[in-house]
């Protein structure tokens, strides 16, 4: 005898007479759509609430030759170790060519959030770029980027001819997208670049400065922070375990005492995924051991949390007005 099916019955196990699977799935899908009119952080897999970012660091690069496949090569194990000690997000600030698609594939399999930068044309050799030209990244696009990258290291002799136009391009891209700006490079060029962008209407607090490879020179970071911009402290393996000569834990304590604590971000200075002290990736050492060094230097636990969590989330947040009228179901 053929069993009679009520047309309202969805047919799934445990369904009641009033259950409708299609309606339920549609409601769940609608609930997952992220309204970009709310403040958010743009990750490679879509927007998230700023509070969902968690403990995060800034890295110069992540994808390298031999690690760009779908499996991420050596990257995924390092990210899993990072997650195991509490890491939840990485900002990838590479200035060399890298592929957003490869990073997105890694992001889809990694247990953490990945935020990547998109380059502004005027800072990638397009001297005559129009102010309304869309930002781009080598191999990627601004639609999946969480920051706009302006690499002042690629501008010969620091501030010079053509910079005013480049600042106008960067400021226009910032206004259009609402994304914060990542400046790569230190010295007087960084301070002048912050001033140039500010003259174009960019609030210094929306600018993050990643110093030169090898670390900040004496007084450079302090000068950048004095402009109102955020600065990234790159921690190397020795500093993470208290063997470094640069005294970064003590310097951070001093900067926090001077009122700059809310504009400091933590990153790594060196290969993020290569084995370091004790065979662990530098990412892991910084999250697991450097906070203890900071507290030994006199930085309060709540201030350490600001360095690792709150400052990064605030620096990356896109205001709701910037994404008005947009929504994304990926978040």
Coordinates of C-alpha atoms in Angstrom, one line a residue:
X1 CA 0.0 0.0 0.0
X2 CA 1.4 3.4 -1.0
X3 CA 2.0 5.7 2.0
X4 CA 0.2 9.0 1.8
X5 CA 2.4 12.1 2.1
X6 CA 0.9 15.3 3.4
X7 CA 1.9 18.1 0.9
X8 CA 3.0 20.2 3.9
X9 CA 5.4 17.5 5.1
X10 CA 8.9 18.1 4.0
X11 CA 9.8 14.5 4.1
X12 CA 12.8 14.8 6.4
X13 CA 13.1 12.6 9.5
X14 CA 11.5 14.1 12.5
X15 CA 9.4 16.6 10.6
X16 CA 6.1 17.6 12.0
X17 CA 3.0 18.4 10.1
X18 CA 3.8 22.1 10.1
X19 CA 7.5 21.8 9.1
X20 CA 8.6 23.0 5.7
X21 CA 12.2 22.2 4.9
X22 CA 12.4 24.6 2.0
X23 CA 11.1 27.5 4.1
X24 CA 13.4 26.7 6.9
X25 CA 16.5 26.6 4.7
X26 CA 15.5 29.8 3.0
X27 CA 15.1 31.5 6.4
X28 CA 18.6 30.2 7.5
X29 CA 20.1 31.5 4.3
X30 CA 18.5 34.9 4.8
X31 CA 19.8 35.0 8.4
X32 CA 23.4 34.4 7.1
X33 CA 23.4 37.4 4.8
X34 CA 25.7 40.1 6.3
X35 CA 24.4 43.6 6.1
X36 CA 27.4 45.8 5.2
X37 CA 25.6 48.8 6.5
X38 CA 26.8 47.6 9.9
X39 CA 30.5 48.1 10.9
X40 CA 32.6 45.2 9.8
X41 CA 36.0 43.8 8.9
X42 CA 36.5 42.5 5.4
X43 CA 38.2 39.1 5.3
X44 CA 39.1 37.0 2.3
X45 CA 36.0 35.0 2.9
X46 CA 33.6 37.9 3.4
X47 CA 32.8 40.5 6.1
X48 CA 32.7 39.7 9.8
X49 CA 31.8 41.5 13.0
X50 CA 34.8 43.4 14.3
X51 CA 34.4 41.6 17.7
X52 CA 34.8 38.2 15.9
X53 CA 38.3 39.0 14.7
X54 CA 40.0 37.9 17.9
X55 CA 43.8 37.7 18.6
X56 CA 45.5 38.9 15.4
X57 CA 49.0 39.8 14.0
X58 CA 50.3 41.6 11.0
X59 CA 52.6 39.6 8.7
X60 CA 54.5 40.8 5.6
X61 CA 53.7 37.7 3.6
X62 CA 52.2 34.3 3.8
X63 CA 52.0 32.7 0.4
X64 CA 55.3 31.6 -1.0
X65 CA 56.5 29.4 -3.8
X66 CA 55.7 25.8 -3.0
X67 CA 52.9 26.9 -0.6
X68 CA 50.3 28.3 -2.9
X69 CA 48.3 25.2 -3.8
X70 CA 44.9 24.4 -2.5
X71 CA 46.5 22.7 0.6
X72 CA 48.6 25.6 1.4
X73 CA 51.8 23.5 1.7
X74 CA 53.6 24.5 4.9
X75 CA 51.2 27.3 5.6
X76 CA 48.2 25.3 6.9
X77 CA 50.1 23.5 9.7
X78 CA 51.6 26.8 10.8
X79 CA 48.1 28.4 10.9
X80 CA 46.8 25.4 12.8
X81 CA 49.6 25.8 15.4
X82 CA 48.8 29.5 15.6
X83 CA 45.1 28.7 16.2
X84 CA 46.0 26.2 18.9
X85 CA 47.7 28.9 21.0
X86 CA 44.9 31.4 20.6
X87 CA 45.6 33.1 17.3
X88 CA 42.5 33.9 15.3
X89 CA 43.4 36.4 12.5
X90 CA 46.3 37.4 10.3
X91 CA 46.6 40.6 8.2
X92 CA 48.7 39.7 5.2
X93 CA 50.6 42.8 4.2
X94 CA 52.8 41.4 1.4
X95 CA 54.2 44.0 -1.0
X96 CA 55.5 41.5 -3.6
X97 CA 53.2 39.8 -6.0
X98 CA 50.9 37.2 -4.5
X99 CA 47.7 35.7 -5.5
X100 CA 44.5 36.5 -3.6
X101 CA 42.9 33.4 -5.0
X102 CA 45.6 31.2 -3.4
X103 CA 45.2 33.1 -0.1
X104 CA 41.4 32.6 -0.4
X105 CA 41.8 28.9 -0.9
X106 CA 44.0 28.8 2.2
X107 CA 41.5 30.9 4.1
X108 CA 38.8 28.4 3.2
X109 CA 40.7 25.6 4.9
X110 CA 42.5 27.4 7.7
X111 CA 40.9 27.8 11.2
X112 CA 41.6 31.6 11.3
X113 CA 40.5 34.7 9.5
X114 CA 42.8 36.1 6.8
X115 CA 42.7 39.8 5.8
X116 CA 44.6 40.9 2.7
X117 CA 45.6 44.2 1.1
X118 CA 44.9 45.6 -2.3
X119 CA 47.4 47.9 -4.0
X120 CA 46.5 51.4 -5.2
X121 CA 47.7 51.9 -8.9
X122 CA 49.6 55.1 -8.3
X123 CA 51.9 53.2 -5.9
X124 CA 52.5 50.3 -8.4
X125 CA 54.1 52.3 -11.1
X126 CA 51.0 53.9 -12.6
X127 CA 52.1 57.5 -12.2
X128 CA 49.3 58.9 -14.4
X129 CA 46.5 56.9 -12.7
X130 CA 43.3 58.8 -12.4
X131 CA 41.9 59.5 -8.9
X132 CA 38.8 57.4 -9.7
X133 CA 40.9 54.4 -10.8
X134 CA 39.9 51.3 -8.8
X135 CA 42.5 49.9 -6.3
X136 CA 44.0 46.6 -7.3
X137 CA 46.4 44.0 -6.1
X138 CA 48.7 41.9 -8.2
X139 CA 46.5 39.0 -8.9
X140 CA 43.6 40.1 -6.8
X141 CA 41.0 42.8 -6.4
X142 CA 39.7 45.2 -3.9
X143 CA 36.4 43.4 -3.5
X144 CA 38.0 40.8 -1.2
X145 CA 40.6 43.1 0.4
X146 CA 40.5 44.5 4.0
X147 CA 43.0 47.3 3.5
X148 CA 44.4 49.5 0.7
X149 CA 48.2 49.1 0.3
X150 CA 50.4 52.1 -0.4
X151 CA 54.0 51.0 -0.6
X152 CA 56.2 54.1 -0.1
X153 CA 59.3 51.9 -0.5
X154 CA 58.5 51.9 -4.2
X155 CA 58.7 55.6 -4.4
X156 CA 62.3 56.6 -5.2
X157 CA 64.1 58.9 -2.8
X158 CA 61.1 59.2 -0.3
X159 CA 58.7 62.0 -0.9
X160 CA 59.2 63.5 -4.3
X161 CA 57.5 64.4 -7.6
X162 CA 54.2 62.7 -8.2
X163 CA 53.4 62.0 -4.6
X164 CA 50.6 64.5 -4.4
X165 CA 48.8 62.8 -7.2
X166 CA 49.4 59.4 -5.5
X167 CA 48.0 60.7 -2.2
X168 CA 44.9 61.9 -4.1
X169 CA 44.4 58.5 -5.6
X170 CA 44.8 56.7 -2.3
X171 CA 42.4 59.1 -0.5
X172 CA 39.8 58.7 -3.3
X173 CA 40.1 54.9 -3.0
X174 CA 39.7 55.2 0.8
X175 CA 36.6 57.4 0.6
X176 CA 35.0 55.1 -2.0
X177 CA 35.7 51.8 -0.3
X178 CA 35.9 52.9 3.4
X179 CA 38.9 50.6 3.8
X180 CA 41.8 51.6 6.0
X181 CA 45.1 52.4 4.4
X182 CA 48.3 50.3 5.0
X183 CA 51.5 52.3 4.4
X184 CA 54.6 50.1 4.0
X185 CA 57.9 51.8 4.8
X186 CA 59.4 53.8 7.6
X187 CA 61.5 56.9 8.1
X188 CA 60.6 60.4 7.1
X189 CA 58.7 59.1 4.2
X190 CA 56.1 57.4 6.4
X191 CA 55.5 60.6 8.4
X192 CA 55.3 62.7 5.2
X193 CA 53.0 60.2 3.7
X194 CA 50.6 60.3 6.6
X195 CA 50.6 64.1 6.4
X196 CA 50.0 64.0 2.7
X197 CA 47.0 61.6 3.1
X198 CA 45.7 63.7 5.9
X199 CA 45.8 66.8 3.6
X200 CA 43.6 64.8 1.3
X201 CA 41.0 64.2 4.0
X202 CA 42.1 60.8 5.4
X203 CA 42.0 60.6 9.2
X204 CA 45.4 59.5 10.5
X205 CA 43.7 57.0 12.7
X206 CA 42.6 55.2 9.5
X207 CA 46.2 54.7 8.5
X208 CA 48.4 51.7 9.6
X209 CA 52.1 52.0 9.1
X210 CA 54.2 48.9 8.7
X211 CA 57.9 49.8 9.2
X212 CA 60.8 48.6 7.0
X213 CA 61.9 45.0 7.0
X214 CA 64.4 44.6 9.8
X215 CA 62.6 46.9 12.2
X216 CA 62.1 50.5 13.1
X217 CA 65.1 52.8 13.5
X218 CA 65.4 54.8 16.7
X219 CA 62.6 57.3 17.0
X220 CA 60.8 56.4 13.7
X221 CA 57.9 54.5 15.3
X222 CA 57.4 57.3 17.9
X223 CA 57.3 59.9 15.1
X224 CA 54.7 57.9 13.2
X225 CA 52.5 57.4 16.3
X226 CA 52.7 61.1 17.0
X227 CA 50.9 61.8 13.7
X228 CA 47.9 59.9 15.0
X229 CA 48.5 56.9 12.7
X230 CA 48.8 53.3 14.0
X231 CA 52.2 51.6 13.9
X232 CA 53.0 47.9 13.7
X233 CA 55.7 46.5 16.0
X234 CA 57.4 43.6 14.3
X235 CA 58.6 41.0 16.8
X236 CA 61.3 38.6 15.9
X237 CA 62.0 35.2 17.4
X238 CA 64.6 36.4 19.9
X239 CA 62.4 39.2 21.2
X240 CA 59.4 36.8 21.5
X241 CA 61.3 34.8 24.2
X242 CA 63.2 37.7 25.8
X243 CA 66.6 37.2 24.1
X244 CA 66.4 40.2 21.7
X245 CA 68.7 43.2 22.1
X246 CA 66.1 45.7 20.8
X247 CA 64.1 45.6 24.1
X248 CA 60.7 45.7 22.3
X249 CA 58.8 44.7 25.4
X250 CA 60.3 47.6 27.3
X251 CA 59.7 50.0 24.4
X252 CA 56.1 49.0 24.1
X253 CA 55.7 49.5 27.8
X254 CA 57.2 53.0 27.5
X255 CA 55.0 53.8 24.4
X256 CA 51.9 52.7 26.3
X257 CA 52.8 54.8 29.2
X258 CA 53.2 57.8 26.8
X259 CA 49.7 57.4 25.6
X260 CA 50.3 55.5 22.4
X261 CA 49.0 52.1 23.6
X262 CA 45.8 52.3 21.6
X263 CA 47.6 52.8 18.3
X264 CA 50.1 50.0 18.5
X265 CA 49.6 46.7 16.6
X266 CA 51.7 43.6 16.8
X267 CA 53.2 41.7 13.9
X268 CA 56.1 39.5 13.2
X269 CA 59.5 40.5 11.8
X270 CA 60.7 37.5 9.9
X271 CA 59.3 34.5 8.2
X272 CA 55.9 33.9 9.7
X273 CA 55.7 30.2 9.0
X274 CA 59.3 29.1 9.2
X275 CA 60.2 27.1 12.3
X276 CA 61.8 29.2 15.0
X277 CA 62.5 28.9 18.7
X278 CA 61.7 25.4 19.8
X279 CA 60.7 24.4 16.3
X280 CA 57.4 26.4 16.4
X281 CA 56.5 29.0 13.8
X282 CA 57.2 32.6 14.7
X283 CA 53.4 33.3 14.8
X284 CA 53.1 30.8 17.6
X285 CA 56.0 32.1 19.6
X286 CA 54.7 35.7 19.4
X287 CA 51.2 34.8 20.6
X288 CA 52.3 32.2 23.2
X289 CA 55.3 33.8 24.7
X290 CA 55.6 37.6 23.9
X291 CA 52.6 38.6 26.0
X292 CA 54.4 37.2 29.1
X293 CA 57.4 39.3 28.2
X294 CA 55.2 42.4 27.9
X295 CA 53.6 41.8 31.4
X296 CA 57.1 41.2 32.8
X297 CA 58.0 44.7 31.4
X298 CA 55.1 46.2 33.2
X299 CA 52.3 46.2 30.6
X300 CA 49.0 45.4 32.2
X301 CA 47.0 42.4 31.0
X302 CA 44.2 44.5 29.7
X303 CA 46.7 46.6 27.7
X304 CA 48.2 43.4 26.3
X305 CA 44.7 42.4 25.2
X306 CA 44.3 45.8 23.4
X307 CA 47.6 45.1 21.5
X308 CA 46.5 41.7 20.4
X309 CA 42.7 42.1 19.9
X310 CA 41.1 45.5 20.2
X311 CA 43.5 47.7 18.4
X312 CA 43.6 45.5 15.3
X313 CA 39.8 45.2 15.1
X314 CA 39.4 49.0 15.4
X315 CA 42.1 49.7 12.8
X316 CA 40.4 47.3 10.3
X317 CA 36.8 48.2 10.9
X318 CA 34.9 49.6 7.9
X319 CA 32.1 51.9 9.0
X320 CA 28.5 51.0 8.1
X321 CA 28.2 54.1 5.9
X322 CA 31.0 52.9 3.6
X323 CA 29.1 49.7 2.7
X324 CA 25.6 51.2 2.6
X325 CA 23.2 49.3 0.4
X326 CA 25.6 46.3 0.1
X327 CA 25.2 42.9 1.6
X328 CA 27.2 39.7 1.4
X329 CA 26.1 36.2 2.2
X330 CA 29.7 34.9 2.7
X331 CA 30.1 36.2 6.2

